[in-house]
XYZ file of C-alpha atoms in Angstrom:
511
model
C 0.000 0.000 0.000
C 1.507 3.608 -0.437
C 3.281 4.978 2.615
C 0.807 7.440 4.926
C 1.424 10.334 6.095
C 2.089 9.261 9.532
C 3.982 6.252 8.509
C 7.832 6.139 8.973
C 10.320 7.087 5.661
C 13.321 7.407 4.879
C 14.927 10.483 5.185
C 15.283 12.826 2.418
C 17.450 15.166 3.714
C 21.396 15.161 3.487
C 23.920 12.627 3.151
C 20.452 10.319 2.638
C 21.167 7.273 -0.263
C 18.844 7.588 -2.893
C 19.450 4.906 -5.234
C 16.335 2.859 -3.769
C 14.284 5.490 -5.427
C 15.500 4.770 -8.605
C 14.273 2.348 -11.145
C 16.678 -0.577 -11.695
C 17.668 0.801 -14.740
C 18.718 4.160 -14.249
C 22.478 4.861 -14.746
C 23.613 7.144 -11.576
C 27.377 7.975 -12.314
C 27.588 11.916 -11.914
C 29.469 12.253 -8.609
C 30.272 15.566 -7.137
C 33.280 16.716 -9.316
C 31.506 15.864 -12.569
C 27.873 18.054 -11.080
C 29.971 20.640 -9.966
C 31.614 20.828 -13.737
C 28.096 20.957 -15.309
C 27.150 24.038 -13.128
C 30.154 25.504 -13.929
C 30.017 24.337 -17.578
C 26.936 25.441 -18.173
C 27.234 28.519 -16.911
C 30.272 29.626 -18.087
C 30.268 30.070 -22.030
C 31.167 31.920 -24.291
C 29.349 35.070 -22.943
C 32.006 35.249 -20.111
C 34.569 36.747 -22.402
C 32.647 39.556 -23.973
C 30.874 40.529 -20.958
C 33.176 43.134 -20.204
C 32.907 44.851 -23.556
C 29.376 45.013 -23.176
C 29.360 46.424 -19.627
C 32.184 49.235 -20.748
C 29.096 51.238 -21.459
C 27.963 51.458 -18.267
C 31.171 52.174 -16.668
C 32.524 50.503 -12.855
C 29.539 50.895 -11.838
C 28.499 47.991 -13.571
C 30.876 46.026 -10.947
C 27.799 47.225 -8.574
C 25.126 45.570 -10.565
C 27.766 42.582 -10.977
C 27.759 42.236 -7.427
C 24.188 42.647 -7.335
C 23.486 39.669 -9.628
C 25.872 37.700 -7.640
C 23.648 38.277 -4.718
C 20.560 37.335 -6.495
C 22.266 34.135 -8.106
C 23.690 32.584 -4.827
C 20.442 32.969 -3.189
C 18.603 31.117 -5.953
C 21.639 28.520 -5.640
C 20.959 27.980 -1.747
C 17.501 27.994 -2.933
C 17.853 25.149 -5.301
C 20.110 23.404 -3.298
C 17.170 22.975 -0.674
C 14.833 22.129 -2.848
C 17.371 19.516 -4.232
C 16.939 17.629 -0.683
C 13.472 17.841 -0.505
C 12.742 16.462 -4.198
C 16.009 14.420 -5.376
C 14.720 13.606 -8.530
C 15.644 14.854 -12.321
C 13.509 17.633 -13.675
C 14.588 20.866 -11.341
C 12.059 23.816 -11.600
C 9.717 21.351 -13.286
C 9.096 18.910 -10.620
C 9.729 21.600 -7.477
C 6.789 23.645 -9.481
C 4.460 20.350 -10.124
C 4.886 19.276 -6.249
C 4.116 22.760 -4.892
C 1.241 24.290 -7.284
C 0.226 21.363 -9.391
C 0.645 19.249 -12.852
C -0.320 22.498 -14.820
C 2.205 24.746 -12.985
C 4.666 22.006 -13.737
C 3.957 21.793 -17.307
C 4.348 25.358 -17.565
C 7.804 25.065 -15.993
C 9.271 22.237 -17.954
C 7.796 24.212 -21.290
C 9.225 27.149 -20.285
C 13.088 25.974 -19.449
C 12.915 23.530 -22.650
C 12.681 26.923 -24.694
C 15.433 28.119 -22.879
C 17.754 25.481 -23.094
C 17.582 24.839 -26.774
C 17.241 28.958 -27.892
C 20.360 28.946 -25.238
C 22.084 26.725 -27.466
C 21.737 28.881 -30.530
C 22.428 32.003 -28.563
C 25.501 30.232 -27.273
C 27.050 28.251 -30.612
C 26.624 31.753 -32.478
C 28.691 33.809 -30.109
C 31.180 30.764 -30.157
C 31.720 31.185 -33.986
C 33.428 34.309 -33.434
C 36.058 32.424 -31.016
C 36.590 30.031 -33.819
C 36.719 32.496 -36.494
C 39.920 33.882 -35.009
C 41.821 30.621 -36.625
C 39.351 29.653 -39.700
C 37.248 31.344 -41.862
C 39.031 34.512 -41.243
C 36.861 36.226 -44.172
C 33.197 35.768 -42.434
C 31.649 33.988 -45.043
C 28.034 33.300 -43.731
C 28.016 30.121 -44.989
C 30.881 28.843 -43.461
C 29.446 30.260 -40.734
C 26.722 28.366 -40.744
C 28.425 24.988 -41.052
C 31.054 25.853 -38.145
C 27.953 26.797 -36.452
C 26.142 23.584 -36.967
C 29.331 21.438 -35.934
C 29.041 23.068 -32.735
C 25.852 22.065 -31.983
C 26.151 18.154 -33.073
C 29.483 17.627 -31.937
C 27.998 17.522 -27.851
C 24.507 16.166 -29.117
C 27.104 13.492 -30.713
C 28.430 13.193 -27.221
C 25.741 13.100 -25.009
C 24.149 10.533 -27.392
C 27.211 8.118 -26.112
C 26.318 7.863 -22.268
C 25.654 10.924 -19.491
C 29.139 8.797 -18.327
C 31.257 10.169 -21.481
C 29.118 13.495 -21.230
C 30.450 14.183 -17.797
C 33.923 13.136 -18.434
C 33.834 15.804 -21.554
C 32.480 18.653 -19.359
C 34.969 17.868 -16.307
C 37.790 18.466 -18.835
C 36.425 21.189 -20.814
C 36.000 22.716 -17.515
C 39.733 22.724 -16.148
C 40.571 24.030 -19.337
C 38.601 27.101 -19.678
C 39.297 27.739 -16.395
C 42.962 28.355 -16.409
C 43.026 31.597 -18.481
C 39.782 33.102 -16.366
C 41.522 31.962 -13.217
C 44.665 34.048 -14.359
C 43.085 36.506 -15.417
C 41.277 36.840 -12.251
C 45.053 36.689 -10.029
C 47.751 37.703 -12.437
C 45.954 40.032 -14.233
C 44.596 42.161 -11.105
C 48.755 42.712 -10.136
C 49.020 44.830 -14.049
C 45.359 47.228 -13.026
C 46.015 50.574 -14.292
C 43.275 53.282 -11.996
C 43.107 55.562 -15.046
C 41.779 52.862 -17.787
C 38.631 52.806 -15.631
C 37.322 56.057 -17.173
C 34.210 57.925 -15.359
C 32.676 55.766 -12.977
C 29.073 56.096 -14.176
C 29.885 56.400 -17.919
C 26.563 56.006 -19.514
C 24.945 59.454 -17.935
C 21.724 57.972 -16.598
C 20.796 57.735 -12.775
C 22.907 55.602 -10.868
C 19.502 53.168 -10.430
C 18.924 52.857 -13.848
C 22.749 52.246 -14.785
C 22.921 49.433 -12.170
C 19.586 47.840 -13.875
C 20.102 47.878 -17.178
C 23.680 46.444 -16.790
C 22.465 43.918 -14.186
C 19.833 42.702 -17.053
C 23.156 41.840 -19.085
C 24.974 40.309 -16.436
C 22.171 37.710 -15.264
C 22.894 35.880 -18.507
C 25.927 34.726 -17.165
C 23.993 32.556 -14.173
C 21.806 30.654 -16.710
C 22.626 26.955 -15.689
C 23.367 27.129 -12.309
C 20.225 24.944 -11.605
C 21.650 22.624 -13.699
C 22.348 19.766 -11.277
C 19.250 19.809 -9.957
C 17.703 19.383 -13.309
C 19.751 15.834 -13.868
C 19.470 15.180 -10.010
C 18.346 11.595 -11.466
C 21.459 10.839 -12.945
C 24.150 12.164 -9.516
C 24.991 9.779 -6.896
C 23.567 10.759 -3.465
C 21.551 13.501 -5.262
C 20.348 14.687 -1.476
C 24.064 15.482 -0.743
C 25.782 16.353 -4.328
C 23.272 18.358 -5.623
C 23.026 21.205 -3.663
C 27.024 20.923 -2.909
C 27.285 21.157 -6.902
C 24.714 23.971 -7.128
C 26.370 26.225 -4.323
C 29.982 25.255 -5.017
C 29.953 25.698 -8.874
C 28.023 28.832 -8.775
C 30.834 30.317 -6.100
C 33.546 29.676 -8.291
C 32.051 31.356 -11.371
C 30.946 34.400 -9.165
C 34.464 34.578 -8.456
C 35.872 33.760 -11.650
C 33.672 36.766 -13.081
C 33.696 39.644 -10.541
C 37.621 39.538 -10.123
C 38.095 39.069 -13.898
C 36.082 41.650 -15.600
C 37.737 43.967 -12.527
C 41.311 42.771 -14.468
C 39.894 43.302 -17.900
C 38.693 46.999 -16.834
C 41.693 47.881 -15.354
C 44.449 46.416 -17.728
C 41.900 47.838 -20.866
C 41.533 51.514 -21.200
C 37.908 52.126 -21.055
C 37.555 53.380 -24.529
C 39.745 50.099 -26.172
C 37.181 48.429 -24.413
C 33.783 49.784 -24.923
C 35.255 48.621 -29.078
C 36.315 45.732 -27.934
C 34.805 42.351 -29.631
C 37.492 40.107 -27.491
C 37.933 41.877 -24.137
C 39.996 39.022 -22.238
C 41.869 38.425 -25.336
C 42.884 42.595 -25.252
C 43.448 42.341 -21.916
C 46.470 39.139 -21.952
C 47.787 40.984 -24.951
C 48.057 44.527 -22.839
C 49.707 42.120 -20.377
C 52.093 40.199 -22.212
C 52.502 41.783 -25.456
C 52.282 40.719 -29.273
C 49.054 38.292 -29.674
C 50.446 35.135 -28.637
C 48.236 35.259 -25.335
C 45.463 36.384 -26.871
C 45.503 33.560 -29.049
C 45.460 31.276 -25.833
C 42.638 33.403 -24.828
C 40.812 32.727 -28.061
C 41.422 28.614 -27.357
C 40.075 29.206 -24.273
C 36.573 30.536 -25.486
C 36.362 27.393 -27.780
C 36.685 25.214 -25.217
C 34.726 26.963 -23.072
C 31.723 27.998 -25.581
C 31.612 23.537 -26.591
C 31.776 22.476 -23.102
C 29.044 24.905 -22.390
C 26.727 23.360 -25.548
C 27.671 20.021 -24.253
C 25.954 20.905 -20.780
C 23.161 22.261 -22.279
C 22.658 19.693 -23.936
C 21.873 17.323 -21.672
C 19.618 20.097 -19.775
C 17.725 20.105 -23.308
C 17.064 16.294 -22.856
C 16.569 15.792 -18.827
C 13.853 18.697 -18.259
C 11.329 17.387 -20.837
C 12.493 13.397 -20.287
C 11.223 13.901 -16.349
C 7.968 15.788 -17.457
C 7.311 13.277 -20.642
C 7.185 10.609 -17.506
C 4.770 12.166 -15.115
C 2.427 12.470 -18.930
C 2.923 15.850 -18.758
C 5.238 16.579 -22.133
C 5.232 14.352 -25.267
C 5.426 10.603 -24.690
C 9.028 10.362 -27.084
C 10.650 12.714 -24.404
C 10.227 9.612 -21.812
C 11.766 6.717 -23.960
C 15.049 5.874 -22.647
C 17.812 4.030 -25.524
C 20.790 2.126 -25.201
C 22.522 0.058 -22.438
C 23.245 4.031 -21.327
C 19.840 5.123 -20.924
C 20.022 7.929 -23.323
C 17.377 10.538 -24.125
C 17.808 10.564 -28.139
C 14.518 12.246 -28.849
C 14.930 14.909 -26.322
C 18.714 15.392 -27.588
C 18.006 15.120 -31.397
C 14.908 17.824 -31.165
C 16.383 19.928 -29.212
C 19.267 19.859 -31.061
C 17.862 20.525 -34.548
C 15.543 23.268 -33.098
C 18.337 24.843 -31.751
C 19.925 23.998 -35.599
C 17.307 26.062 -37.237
C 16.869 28.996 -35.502
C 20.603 29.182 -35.438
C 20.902 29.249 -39.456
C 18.062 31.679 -39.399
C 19.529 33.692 -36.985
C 22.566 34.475 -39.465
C 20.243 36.408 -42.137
C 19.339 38.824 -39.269
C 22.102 38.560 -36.974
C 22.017 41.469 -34.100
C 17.911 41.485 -34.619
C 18.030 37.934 -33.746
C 20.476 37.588 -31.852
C 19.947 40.008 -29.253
C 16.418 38.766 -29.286
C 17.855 34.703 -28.381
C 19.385 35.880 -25.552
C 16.665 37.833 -23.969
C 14.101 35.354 -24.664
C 16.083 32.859 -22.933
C 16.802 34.959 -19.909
C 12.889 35.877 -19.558
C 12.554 31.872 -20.311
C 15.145 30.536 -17.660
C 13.854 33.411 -14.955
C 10.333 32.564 -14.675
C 11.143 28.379 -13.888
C 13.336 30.421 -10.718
C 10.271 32.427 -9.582
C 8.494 29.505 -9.439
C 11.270 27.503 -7.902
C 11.545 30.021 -4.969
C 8.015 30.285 -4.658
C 7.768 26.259 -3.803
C 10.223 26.847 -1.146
C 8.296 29.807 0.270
C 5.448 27.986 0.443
C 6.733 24.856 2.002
C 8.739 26.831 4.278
C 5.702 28.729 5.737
C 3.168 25.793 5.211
C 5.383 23.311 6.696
C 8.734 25.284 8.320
C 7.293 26.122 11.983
C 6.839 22.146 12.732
C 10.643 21.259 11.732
C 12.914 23.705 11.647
C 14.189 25.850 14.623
C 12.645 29.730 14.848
C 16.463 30.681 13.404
C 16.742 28.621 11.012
C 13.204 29.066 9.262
C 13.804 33.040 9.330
C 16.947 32.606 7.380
C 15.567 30.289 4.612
C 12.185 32.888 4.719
C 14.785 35.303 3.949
C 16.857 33.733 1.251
C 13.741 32.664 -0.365
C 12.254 35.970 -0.817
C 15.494 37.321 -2.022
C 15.066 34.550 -4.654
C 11.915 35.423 -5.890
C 12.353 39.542 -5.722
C 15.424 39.309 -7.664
C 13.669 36.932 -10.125
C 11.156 39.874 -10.419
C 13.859 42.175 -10.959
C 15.015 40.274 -13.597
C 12.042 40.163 -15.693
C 11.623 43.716 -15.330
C 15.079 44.340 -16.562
C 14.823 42.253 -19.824
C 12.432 44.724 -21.322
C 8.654 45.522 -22.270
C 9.176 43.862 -25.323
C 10.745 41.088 -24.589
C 7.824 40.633 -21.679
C 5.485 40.718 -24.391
C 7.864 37.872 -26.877
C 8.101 35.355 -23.731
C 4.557 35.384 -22.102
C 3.315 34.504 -26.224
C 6.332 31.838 -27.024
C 5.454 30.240 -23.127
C 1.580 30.460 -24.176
C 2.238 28.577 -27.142
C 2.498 25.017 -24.911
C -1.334 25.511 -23.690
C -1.911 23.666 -26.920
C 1.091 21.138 -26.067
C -1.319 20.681 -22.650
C -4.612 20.957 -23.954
C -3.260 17.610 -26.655
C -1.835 15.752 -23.472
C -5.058 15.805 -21.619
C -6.887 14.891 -24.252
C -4.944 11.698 -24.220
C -5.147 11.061 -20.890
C -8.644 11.367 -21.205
C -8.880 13.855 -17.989
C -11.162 16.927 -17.378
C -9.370 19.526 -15.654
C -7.128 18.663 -12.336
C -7.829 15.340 -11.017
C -9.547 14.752 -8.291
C -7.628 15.194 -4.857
C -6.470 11.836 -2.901
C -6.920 11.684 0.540
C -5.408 13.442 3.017
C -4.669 15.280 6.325
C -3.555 18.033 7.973
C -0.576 16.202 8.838
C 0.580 15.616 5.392
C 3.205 17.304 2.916
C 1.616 18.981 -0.198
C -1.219 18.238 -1.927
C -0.448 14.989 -3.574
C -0.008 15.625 -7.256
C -1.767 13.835 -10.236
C -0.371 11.451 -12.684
C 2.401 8.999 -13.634
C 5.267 8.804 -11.356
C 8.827 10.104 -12.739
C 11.107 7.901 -12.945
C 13.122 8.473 -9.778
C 9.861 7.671 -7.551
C 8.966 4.931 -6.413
C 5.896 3.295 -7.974
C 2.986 1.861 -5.206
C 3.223 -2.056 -5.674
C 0.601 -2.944 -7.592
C 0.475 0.501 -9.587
C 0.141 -0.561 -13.620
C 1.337 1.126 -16.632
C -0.872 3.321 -18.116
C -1.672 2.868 -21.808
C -3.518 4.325 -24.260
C -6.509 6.861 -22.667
C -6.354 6.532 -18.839
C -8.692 5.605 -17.401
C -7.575 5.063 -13.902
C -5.351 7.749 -11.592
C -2.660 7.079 -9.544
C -1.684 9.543 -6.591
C 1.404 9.610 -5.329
C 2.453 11.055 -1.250
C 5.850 12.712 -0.777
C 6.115 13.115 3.389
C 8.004 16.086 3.693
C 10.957 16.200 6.529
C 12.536 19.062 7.557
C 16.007 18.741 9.073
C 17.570 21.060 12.092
């Protein structure tokens, strides 16, 4: 019979094993190094080394709305590393969402970061062109921009499609490597800071508010990913311990990695070289060193960088709608698993040649486009972290006072409202119109929904289970994901459904 509320179970909280909530044949072989290199991986791009170029604008006082961001993005970290402990299962924002609020709020959420992981990828294999075009296809031609373009995006699907096993080996060595330079970069390279290349500290003109907003709006785009171990928490060992280690360790060292570096780049780059600048970090080792040498190495860098970023991605493309396609709640394909590896192909190959074709389209309008990609999938990635820290809110204040100590609950309160106010902050910053672009492209799945429940032959929500006051959440509607248990005796559902299994989480709160 499925557990009761009042019956005993097994911790969920830290250090707890998880495997036993795994089907037999899921493959769990992230450990913490490789989850900490796909935070960090996906993260860190190719954005990372034009950032400063496009915060010259601004002036230092973009370092304020740097620091700002930082804030913002370790308090969503903390925020999904709790989370992570309560639900240990693949799926992130999706399954956090569909726990709290429901299947629909869920759907929303996995529809939502799907858009922004595969418009990421175009967003991210365009900007990595220019890296590569520093060795071939010196001349621009669009169409071997395309192809170099398209290379990018295959070579990780081809690599992912081998095993999440040869994935994470890729992104723990892509990682080291694009680390070195930024870590220099970010020691070395504050010892050569010249005070006068720093130019006027508010630069742009405008209030000191608006300067620190509209540079923060650029800056959050170089946080998108740091949920991204608890979106494969189904694939990490221990998930209840690694994943919110990965989350809050990985997002530390890029914080770091970023505020201290772009501080080198403005103050080894004179602020007008800069605001010109299409290869800041690469101007910067050259204004250090001399000749172009190092800012060749710098280029190499960005490469790596920019593919082990699309290989992270990647696998967030596949994992997000792959936990939703189980619980019914995203196209059946998404769910089937291939290979002795247990590989999403369908969610890799879509994703993959959606991201293809917006990416070749994006080349006949390049900065309309462009610029359009990467606010989209800001506004796209932003509103999964609203609801994210709104599921912790809510099971902090519904369920907090009987577990945790008075302490304790006020400082979780706290970090989760700084979560969700600096997830409203960042849809305000990314622009009327690109408001107006996101709330029709995340609209577009109430179709996608409307189609699912039509197959599952269901009217509206399901009807509640039974519960009590006692209980965690609302028990939630529909077919299990794979990292929960099933009930014994639970069937697979075929065809219309015509029966509905509930599911009870008991949530424990730990001291």
């Amino acid at each position: 019979m499925p557990a009761t509320p009042r019956e005993p179970e097994r911790s969920r909280g830290e250090g707890a094993d998880l495997r036993a909530d795994r089907p037999s044949g899921t493959k769990i072989l992230l450990g913490l190094p490789a989850a900490t290199a796909l935070v960090v991986g996906s993260i860190i791009g190719t954005g990372v080394f034009a950032l400063p170029a496009a915060l010259a604008p601004y002036g230092p006082i973009s370092l304020v709305a740097f620091v700002a961001v930082t804030l913002g993005a370790l308090a969503l970290a903390v925020t999904f590393g709790a989370l992570s402990k309560r639900v240990p299962a693949s799926g992130g924002p999706y399954v956090y969402a569909r726990e709290a609020f429901g299947e629909f709020a869920g759907f929303l959420n996995a529809w939502s970061y799907w858009i922004t992981a595969w418009a990421g990828n175009a967003a991210i294999v365009v900007a990595w062109v220019g890296y590569v075009e520093v060795f071939v296809n010196t001349g621009h031609s669009k169409s071997g921009s395309v192809l170099i373009a398209l290379v990018g995006l295959w070579i990780p699907a081809a690599i992912n499609l081998t095993g999440v096993r040869n994935m994470g080996a890729f992104q723990v060595i892509t990682t080291v490597l694009k680390f070195i330079p930024l870590i220099f970069m970010a020691s070395v390279g504050l010892l050569f800071i010249d005070p006068d290349n720093f130019g006027p500290f508010n630069a742009g003109g405008q209030s000191a508010l608006g300067a620190i907003s509209a540079a923060a709006a650029i800056a959050l785009f170089s946080y998108l990913g740091l949920e991204a171990a608890s979106v494969v928490a189904g694939r990490v060992r221990e998930p209840g311990r690694n994943v919110p280690r990965a989350t809050v360790y990985g997002t530390l060292a890029c914080a770091v990695i970023y505020i201290l570096g772009t501080l080198a780049v403005f103050g080894t780059v004179s602020h007008g070289e800069l605001g010109a600048s299409t290869a800041p970090f690469t101007d910067a080792a050259n204004n250090i060193f001399g000749g172009t040498w190092a800012g060749d190495v710098v280029a190499v860098a960005a490469v790596i960088s920019g593919i082990g970023a699309l290989n992270g991605w990647t696998m967030l493309c596949a994992e997000m709608p792959h936990a939703a396609a189980r619980d019914g709640l995203f196209p059946a394909a998404f769910a089937k698993l291939r290979g002795r590896n247990d590989v999403p192909v369908f969610g890799i190959v879509a994703s993959t040649v959606l991201a293809s074709l917006i990416t070749v389209f994006s080349y006949t309008r390049f900065d309309d486009v462009f610029t359009k990609i990467v606010l989209l999938s800001v506004l796209t990635a932003v509103i999964p972290y609203l609801f994210s820290a709104a599921a912790q809110l809510y099971w902090l204040l519904a369920r907090g006072r009987d577990g945790l100590r008075r302490g304790r609950l006020a400082r979780d309160v706290t970090v989760a409202v700084v979560a969700m106010a600096f997830s409203y902050w960042s849809i305000q910053g990314s622009g009327y119109q690109t408001v107006y672009y996101g709330v029709f492209v995340l609209l577009l799945g109430l179709p996608v929904y409307v189609w699912l429940k039509r197959d599952r032959g269901e009217s509206g929500e399901s009807a509640p289970a039974e519960s009590d006051s006692t209980s965690g959440p609302a028990p939630v509607p529909g077919p299990r994901a794979a990292e929960t248990p099933a009930a014994p005796g639970a069937g697979a559902r075929g065809g219309r459904a015509t029966v509905v299994h509930f599911r009870r989480i008991s949530w424990r709160h730990h001291r």
